[in-house]
PDB file of C-alpha atoms in Angstrom:
ATOM      1  CA  GLY A  13     110.252  82.405 109.089  1.00 57.00           C
ATOM      2  CA  ALA A  14     111.856  85.612 107.883  1.00 60.00           C
ATOM      3  CA  VAL A  15     110.051  87.235 105.008  1.00 88.00           C
ATOM      4  CA  VAL A  16     112.662  89.889 104.273  1.00 93.00           C
ATOM      5  CA  SER A  17     116.320  89.040 103.879  1.00 94.00           C
ATOM      6  CA  GLN A  18     119.409  91.169 103.578  1.00 96.00           C
ATOM      7  CA  HIS A  19     122.767  90.248 102.164  1.00 97.00           C
ATOM      8  CA  PRO A  20     125.383  90.428 103.404  1.00 97.00           C
ATOM      9  CA  SER A  21     124.631  90.448 107.119  1.00 96.00           C
ATOM     10  CA  TRP A  22     127.948  92.135 107.733  1.00 97.00           C
ATOM     11  CA  VAL A  23     130.728  93.494 105.582  1.00 97.00           C
ATOM     12  CA  ILE A  24     134.104  95.113 106.098  1.00 97.00           C
ATOM     13  CA  CYS A  25     135.549  97.173 103.301  1.00 96.00           C
ATOM     14  CA  LYS A  26     138.400  99.553 102.729  1.00 96.00           C
ATOM     15  CA  SER A  27     137.918 103.272 102.444  1.00 97.00           C
ATOM     16  CA  GLY A  28     137.249 104.322  98.870  1.00 97.00           C
ATOM     17  CA  THR A  29     135.619 101.112  97.742  1.00 97.00           C
ATOM     18  CA  SER A  30     131.939 100.548  97.008  1.00 97.00           C
ATOM     19  CA  VAL A  31     129.657  98.126  98.779  1.00 97.00           C
ATOM     20  CA  LYS A  32     126.325  96.732  97.618  1.00 97.00           C
ATOM     21  CA  ILE A  33     123.658  95.615 100.067  1.00 98.00           C
ATOM     22  CA  GLU A  34     120.668  93.590  98.909  1.00 97.00           C
ATOM     23  CA  CYS A  35     117.179  93.543 100.348  1.00 95.00           C
ATOM     24  CA  ARG A  36     114.856  90.783  99.207  1.00 94.00           C
ATOM     25  CA  SER A  37     111.231  90.069  99.923  1.00 91.00           C
ATOM     26  CA  LEU A  38     111.079  86.307 100.099  1.00 89.00           C
ATOM     27  CA  ASP A  39     107.487  85.335  99.468  1.00 85.00           C
ATOM     28  CA  PHE A  40     105.729  88.490  98.452  1.00 85.00           C
ATOM     29  CA  GLN A  41     106.140  91.322  96.011  1.00 86.00           C
ATOM     30  CA  ALA A  42     107.091  94.741  97.255  1.00 86.00           C
ATOM     31  CA  THR A  43     106.591  97.731  95.014  1.00 85.00           C
ATOM     32  CA  THR A  44     108.057  99.898  97.742  1.00 88.00           C
ATOM     33  CA  MET A  45     111.076  99.310  99.923  1.00 91.00           C
ATOM     34  CA  PHE A  46     112.579 101.612 102.533  1.00 92.00           C
ATOM     35  CA  TRP A  47     116.200 101.966 103.563  1.00 95.00           C
ATOM     36  CA  TYR A  48     117.198 103.010 107.082  1.00 95.00           C
ATOM     37  CA  ARG A  49     120.559 103.711 108.674  1.00 97.00           C
ATOM     38  CA  GLN A  50     121.321 103.285 112.342  1.00 96.00           C
ATOM     39  CA  PHE A  51     124.513 104.553 113.937  1.00 93.00           C
ATOM     40  CA  PRO A  52     125.643 102.901 117.178  1.00 89.00           C
ATOM     41  CA  LYS A  53     123.289 103.577 120.048  1.00 88.00           C
ATOM     42  CA  GLN A  54     121.135 105.804 117.906  1.00 92.00           C
ATOM     43  CA  SER A  55     117.761 105.577 116.273  1.00 93.00           C
ATOM     44  CA  LEU A  56     116.837 104.365 112.817  1.00 94.00           C
ATOM     45  CA  MET A  57     116.904 107.183 110.307  1.00 94.00           C
ATOM     46  CA  LEU A  58     115.023 106.822 107.051  1.00 92.00           C
ATOM     47  CA  MET A  59     117.392 107.330 104.133  1.00 95.00           C
ATOM     48  CA  ALA A  60     115.223 106.744 101.109  1.00 94.00           C
ATOM     49  CA  THR A  61     112.112 105.194  99.683  1.00 91.00           C
ATOM     50  CA  SER A  62     112.691 102.830  96.811  1.00 89.00           C
ATOM     51  CA  ASN A  63     109.968 102.293  94.241  1.00 86.00           C
ATOM     52  CA  GLU A  64     110.095  99.476  91.732  1.00 85.00           C
ATOM     53  CA  GLY A  65     110.804 100.727  88.261  1.00 83.00           C
ATOM     54  CA  SER A  66     111.345 104.349  89.202  1.00 85.00           C
ATOM     55  CA  LYS A  67     113.861 106.562  90.929  1.00 88.00           C
ATOM     56  CA  ALA A  68     114.217 106.435  94.662  1.00 92.00           C
ATOM     57  CA  THR A  69     113.075 109.295  96.847  1.00 92.00           C
ATOM     58  CA  TYR A  70     115.775 110.435  99.234  1.00 95.00           C
ATOM     59  CA  GLU A  71     115.285 112.080 102.595  1.00 93.00           C
ATOM     60  CA  GLN A  72     116.738 115.492 103.184  1.00 92.00           C
ATOM     61  CA  GLY A  73     120.460 115.385 103.805  1.00 93.00           C
ATOM     62  CA  VAL A  74     121.047 112.000 102.172  1.00 95.00           C
ATOM     63  CA  GLU A  75     123.387 112.134  99.189  1.00 94.00           C
ATOM     64  CA  LYS A  76     121.764 110.293  96.327  1.00 93.00           C
ATOM     65  CA  ASP A  77     125.032 110.036  94.410  1.00 94.00           C
ATOM     66  CA  LYS A  78     126.696 108.365  97.348  1.00 96.00           C
ATOM     67  CA  PHE A  79     123.892 106.001  98.265  1.00 97.00           C
ATOM     68  CA  LEU A  80     122.690 104.500  95.021  1.00 96.00           C
ATOM     69  CA  ILE A  81     119.406 102.651  95.211  1.00 94.00           C
ATOM     70  CA  ASN A  82     118.108 100.313  92.568  1.00 91.00           C
ATOM     71  CA  HIS A  83     114.741  98.584  92.754  1.00 89.00           C
ATOM     72  CA  ALA A  84     114.767  96.609  89.548  1.00 82.00           C
ATOM     73  CA  SER A  85     112.299  93.934  90.509  1.00 89.00           C
ATOM     74  CA  LEU A  86     109.368  93.464  92.846  1.00 89.00           C
ATOM     75  CA  THR A  87     111.447  91.340  95.200  1.00 91.00           C
ATOM     76  CA  LEU A  88     114.825  93.043  95.218  1.00 93.00           C
ATOM     77  CA  SER A  89     116.174  96.449  96.116  1.00 94.00           C
ATOM     78  CA  THR A  90     119.870  97.220  96.378  1.00 96.00           C
ATOM     79  CA  LEU A  91     121.709  99.959  98.212  1.00 97.00           C
ATOM     80  CA  THR A  92     125.222 100.720  97.002  1.00 97.00           C
ATOM     81  CA  VAL A  93     127.458 102.815  99.199  1.00 97.00           C
ATOM     82  CA  THR A  94     129.897 104.373  96.769  1.00 97.00           C
ATOM     83  CA  SER A  95     133.404 105.459  97.740  1.00 96.00           C
ATOM     84  CA  ALA A  96     132.758 104.425 101.305  1.00 97.00           C
ATOM     85  CA  HIS A  97     134.434 106.245 104.161  1.00 96.00           C
ATOM     86  CA  PRO A  98     134.726 105.337 107.842  1.00 96.00           C
ATOM     87  CA  GLU A  99     131.848 107.686 108.675  1.00 95.00           C
ATOM     88  CA  ASP A 100     129.592 105.481 106.529  1.00 96.00           C
ATOM     89  CA  SER A 101     130.112 102.647 108.977  1.00 97.00           C
ATOM     90  CA  SER A 102     126.651 101.884 110.241  1.00 96.00           C
ATOM     91  CA  PHE A 103     123.841  99.358 110.479  1.00 97.00           C
ATOM     92  CA  TYR A 104     121.653  99.450 107.389  1.00 97.00           C
ATOM     93  CA  ILE A 105     118.126  98.057 107.596  1.00 96.00           C
ATOM     94  CA  CYS A 106     115.567  97.694 104.854  1.00 95.00           C
ATOM     95  CA  ARG A 107     111.818  97.399 105.046  1.00 92.00           C
ATOM     96  CA  ALA A 108     109.819  95.809 102.260  1.00 88.00           C
ATOM     97  CA  GLY A 109     106.258  96.640 101.381  1.00 77.00           C
ATOM     98  CA  SER A 110     103.641  98.343 103.449  1.00 69.00           C
ATOM     99  CA  ASP A 111     103.548  95.932 106.350  1.00 73.00           C
ATOM    100  CA  GLU A 112     105.132  97.318 109.490  1.00 72.00           C
ATOM    101  CA  GLN A 113     106.509  93.908 110.362  1.00 75.00           C
ATOM    102  CA  TYR A 114     108.599  93.391 107.271  1.00 85.00           C
ATOM    103  CA  PHE A 115     111.980  94.718 108.272  1.00 91.00           C
ATOM    104  CA  GLY A 116     115.119  92.958 107.180  1.00 94.00           C
ATOM    105  CA  PRO A 117     117.647  91.660 109.704  1.00 94.00           C
ATOM    106  CA  GLY A 118     120.102  94.440 108.871  1.00 96.00           C
ATOM    107  CA  THR A 119     123.585  94.728 107.409  1.00 97.00           C
ATOM    108  CA  ARG A 120     126.467  95.929 109.516  1.00 97.00           C
ATOM    109  CA  LEU A 121     128.962  97.880 107.430  1.00 97.00           C
ATOM    110  CA  THR A 122     132.429  98.687 108.721  1.00 97.00           C
ATOM    111  CA  VAL A 123     134.693 100.859 106.598  1.00 97.00           C
ATOM    112  CA  THR A 124     138.358 100.767 107.537  1.00 96.00           C
TER     113      THR A 124
ATOM    114  CA  ALA B  21     105.967 117.435 110.706  1.00 75.00           C
ATOM    115  CA  GLN B  22     105.813 114.198 112.592  1.00 85.00           C
ATOM    116  CA  LYS B  23     107.995 113.561 115.588  1.00 92.00           C
ATOM    117  CA  VAL B  24     108.376 110.851 118.204  1.00 96.00           C
ATOM    118  CA  THR B  25     109.972 111.589 121.558  1.00 97.00           C
ATOM    119  CA  GLN B  26     111.231 108.967 123.932  1.00 97.00           C
ATOM    120  CA  ALA B  27     112.560 110.982 126.826  1.00 96.00           C
ATOM    121  CA  GLN B  28     114.035 108.017 128.675  1.00 97.00           C
ATOM    122  CA  THR B  29     117.396 107.233 127.119  1.00 96.00           C
ATOM    123  CA  GLU B  30     118.246 104.366 129.411  1.00 97.00           C
ATOM    124  CA  ILE B  31     116.426 102.541 132.199  1.00 97.00           C
ATOM    125  CA  SER B  32     117.638  99.872 134.590  1.00 97.00           C
ATOM    126  CA  VAL B  33     115.338  97.841 136.778  1.00 97.00           C
ATOM    127  CA  VAL B  34     115.687  94.703 138.798  1.00 97.00           C
ATOM    128  CA  GLU B  35     114.090  91.572 137.421  1.00 97.00           C
ATOM    129  CA  LYS B  36     110.401  91.123 138.257  1.00 97.00           C
ATOM    130  CA  GLU B  37     109.827  94.837 138.609  1.00 97.00           C
ATOM    131  CA  ASP B  38     107.339  96.574 136.358  1.00 98.00           C
ATOM    132  CA  VAL B  39     108.680  99.200 133.982  1.00 98.00           C
ATOM    133  CA  THR B  40     106.985 101.766 131.772  1.00 98.00           C
ATOM    134  CA  LEU B  41     108.557 103.217 128.667  1.00 98.00           C
ATOM    135  CA  ASP B  42     107.233 106.601 127.661  1.00 98.00           C
ATOM    136  CA  CYS B  43     106.450 107.788 124.154  1.00 98.00           C
ATOM    137  CA  VAL B  44     105.086 111.154 123.088  1.00 98.00           C
ATOM    138  CA  TYR B  45     104.317 111.918 119.478  1.00 97.00           C
ATOM    139  CA  GLU B  46     103.524 114.889 117.288  1.00 95.00           C
ATOM    140  CA  THR B  47     101.546 114.835 114.086  1.00 92.00           C
ATOM    141  CA  ARG B  48      99.225 117.108 112.154  1.00 88.00           C
ATOM    142  CA  ASP B  49      97.269 114.230 110.693  1.00 87.00           C
ATOM    143  CA  THR B  50      94.095 112.842 112.192  1.00 86.00           C
ATOM    144  CA  THR B  51      94.835 109.429 110.767  1.00 88.00           C
ATOM    145  CA  TYR B  52      98.059 107.813 111.861  1.00 91.00           C
ATOM    146  CA  TYR B  53      99.567 104.639 113.249  1.00 91.00           C
ATOM    147  CA  LEU B  54     101.750 104.137 116.273  1.00 94.00           C
ATOM    148  CA  PHE B  55     104.142 101.254 116.784  1.00 94.00           C
ATOM    149  CA  TRP B  56     106.486  99.714 119.284  1.00 96.00           C
ATOM    150  CA  TYR B  57     109.513  97.668 118.278  1.00 96.00           C
ATOM    151  CA  LYS B  58     112.085  95.762 120.277  1.00 96.00           C
ATOM    152  CA  GLN B  59     115.688  95.632 119.105  1.00 96.00           C
ATOM    153  CA  PRO B  60     117.782  93.016 120.912  1.00 94.00           C
ATOM    154  CA  PRO B  61     121.582  93.043 120.640  1.00 91.00           C
ATOM    155  CA  SER B  62     121.375  91.065 117.399  1.00 89.00           C
ATOM    156  CA  GLY B  63     119.988  94.197 115.777  1.00 91.00           C
ATOM    157  CA  GLU B  64     116.910  92.711 114.183  1.00 91.00           C
ATOM    158  CA  LEU B  65     113.749  94.703 114.791  1.00 92.00           C
ATOM    159  CA  VAL B  66     110.953  92.794 116.488  1.00 91.00           C
ATOM    160  CA  PHE B  67     107.494  94.204 115.873  1.00 91.00           C
ATOM    161  CA  LEU B  68     105.416  94.402 119.051  1.00 94.00           C
ATOM    162  CA  ILE B  69     102.264  96.359 118.297  1.00 93.00           C
ATOM    163  CA  ARG B  70     100.476  98.679 115.914  1.00 91.00           C
ATOM    164  CA  ARG B  71      97.718 101.021 117.006  1.00 91.00           C
ATOM    165  CA  ASN B  72      95.690 103.274 114.745  1.00 89.00           C
ATOM    166  CA  SER B  73      94.653 106.744 115.777  1.00 91.00           C
ATOM    167  CA  PHE B  74      90.993 105.862 116.049  1.00 89.00           C
ATOM    168  CA  ASP B  75      91.464 103.069 118.517  1.00 87.00           C
ATOM    169  CA  GLU B  76      92.258 104.305 122.005  1.00 85.00           C
ATOM    170  CA  GLN B  77      91.591 101.033 123.717  1.00 84.00           C
ATOM    171  CA  ASN B  78      94.440  99.864 125.844  1.00 86.00           C
ATOM    172  CA  GLU B  79      95.931  96.565 124.868  1.00 88.00           C
ATOM    173  CA  ILE B  80      97.440  93.762 126.866  1.00 90.00           C
ATOM    174  CA  SER B  81      99.519  90.934 125.476  1.00 91.00           C
ATOM    175  CA  GLY B  82     100.930  88.702 128.149  1.00 94.00           C
ATOM    176  CA  ARG B  83     103.303  90.777 130.242  1.00 96.00           C
ATOM    177  CA  TYR B  84     103.117  93.671 127.803  1.00 97.00           C
ATOM    178  CA  SER B  85     100.536  96.419 127.870  1.00 96.00           C
ATOM    179  CA  TRP B  86     100.092  99.667 126.023  1.00 96.00           C
ATOM    180  CA  ASN B  87      98.327 102.858 127.047  1.00 96.00           C
ATOM    181  CA  PHE B  88      97.288 105.145 124.188  1.00 95.00           C
ATOM    182  CA  GLN B  89      96.012 108.580 125.144  1.00 94.00           C
ATOM    183  CA  LYS B  90      95.278 111.007 122.332  1.00 93.00           C
ATOM    184  CA  SER B  91      94.626 113.831 124.783  1.00 93.00           C
ATOM    185  CA  THR B  92      98.279 113.799 125.795  1.00 95.00           C
ATOM    186  CA  SER B  93      99.646 112.390 122.510  1.00 96.00           C
ATOM    187  CA  SER B  94     101.205 109.527 124.376  1.00 97.00           C
ATOM    188  CA  PHE B  95     101.577 105.835 123.676  1.00 97.00           C
ATOM    189  CA  ASN B  96     103.295 104.296 126.681  1.00 97.00           C
ATOM    190  CA  PHE B  97     104.481 100.720 126.974  1.00 98.00           C
ATOM    191  CA  THR B  98     104.555  98.764 130.226  1.00 98.00           C
ATOM    192  CA  ILE B  99     106.332  95.500 130.891  1.00 98.00           C
ATOM    193  CA  THR B 100     105.008  93.703 133.940  1.00 97.00           C
ATOM    194  CA  ALA B 101     107.212  91.372 135.958  1.00 97.00           C
ATOM    195  CA  SER B 102     110.227  92.128 133.807  1.00 97.00           C
ATOM    196  CA  GLN B 103     112.670  89.416 132.823  1.00 97.00           C
ATOM    197  CA  VAL B 104     116.317  89.532 131.814  1.00 96.00           C
ATOM    198  CA  VAL B 105     115.303  88.587 128.270  1.00 96.00           C
ATOM    199  CA  ASP B 106     113.409  91.852 128.044  1.00 97.00           C
ATOM    200  CA  SER B 107     116.725  93.704 127.986  1.00 97.00           C
ATOM    201  CA  ALA B 108     116.869  95.490 124.644  1.00 97.00           C
ATOM    202  CA  VAL B 109     116.357  98.829 122.990  1.00 97.00           C
ATOM    203  CA  TYR B 110     112.708  99.699 122.511  1.00 98.00           C
ATOM    204  CA  PHE B 111     111.563 102.067 119.793  1.00 97.00           C
ATOM    205  CA  CYS B 112     108.293 103.895 119.530  1.00 97.00           C
ATOM    206  CA  ALA B 113     107.392 104.878 115.963  1.00 95.00           C
ATOM    207  CA  LEU B 114     104.782 106.759 113.969  1.00 94.00           C
ATOM    208  CA  SER B 115     103.376 106.569 110.466  1.00 90.00           C
ATOM    209  CA  GLU B 116     101.193 109.406 109.260  1.00 81.00           C
ATOM    210  CA  ALA B 117      99.714 107.793 106.190  1.00 67.00           C
ATOM    211  CA  PRO B 118      97.421 104.823 106.205  1.00 59.00           C
ATOM    212  CA  MET B 119      99.461 101.722 105.507  1.00 54.00           C
ATOM    213  CA  ASN B 120     100.031 101.996 101.798  1.00 53.00           C
ATOM    214  CA  ARG B 121     102.945 101.891  99.459  1.00 47.00           C
ATOM    215  CA  ASP B 122     104.155 105.373 100.324  1.00 57.00           C
ATOM    216  CA  ASP B 123     103.951 105.398 104.074  1.00 72.00           C
ATOM    217  CA  LYS B 124     107.055 106.091 106.120  1.00 82.00           C
ATOM    218  CA  ILE B 125     107.651 104.887 109.636  1.00 88.00           C
ATOM    219  CA  ILE B 126     109.494 107.460 111.722  1.00 91.00           C
ATOM    220  CA  PHE B 127     111.258 106.235 114.850  1.00 94.00           C
ATOM    221  CA  GLY B 128     111.920 107.776 118.225  1.00 96.00           C
ATOM    222  CA  LYS B 129     115.452 107.715 119.600  1.00 96.00           C
ATOM    223  CA  GLY B 130     114.770 104.579 121.574  1.00 97.00           C
ATOM    224  CA  THR B 131     114.988 103.577 125.224  1.00 98.00           C
ATOM    225  CA  ARG B 132     117.694 101.151 126.261  1.00 97.00           C
ATOM    226  CA  LEU B 133     116.252  98.847 128.902  1.00 98.00           C
ATOM    227  CA  HIS B 134     118.467  96.857 131.245  1.00 97.00           C
ATOM    228  CA  ILE B 135     116.847  94.178 133.359  1.00 97.00           C
ATOM    229  CA  LEU B 136     119.194  93.256 136.163  1.00 96.00           C
ATOM    230  CA  PRO B 137     119.086  89.737 137.575  1.00 94.00           C
TER     231      PRO B 137
END
């Protein structure tokens, strides 16, 4: 069964609101989690690396104040899209731990 | 810097034909991992294979096979006797660090494969 879950699987929100996406490792502990974004018909782009108990490391060009990442426990990392705009509409995928197989099922965000 | 190039944006073949998806990578490291993933319309990534830089043996898994050639920095993926269910986007990816807590997997742009009945 799935070892990494994401919640919600899809969400629609209004422009200007904030949305929180959760990534959970179900039966293992993950000191590191990775967040990716995928625009329609495009590749997965790494946004940030989330480390438990410390600040996330953001990739160049990713606004850390807009995409807040919290990795408060060894099984949960959250990505909050603050003041969302239509251009933030995307598919967000997390990866937990060092195993290449442990990607979450993704969260589809639509900002209207 | 690391880079993965999948030159084929979209491929269409008729069912039962063989199809090869190309992947060329760039890295300055001598130790790295290469991957292939399948992404069906549902969006969930399906892991297919991992190959480390020291293992150039080709691999076969059922109808899938992979050809890793360091001399040309290529890691091509062949589907034999394709089926409609193989229709998906396929990503080649690279990780420069050994698999540890800090490694990043960098993806190519993907190849959209259409298998026509």
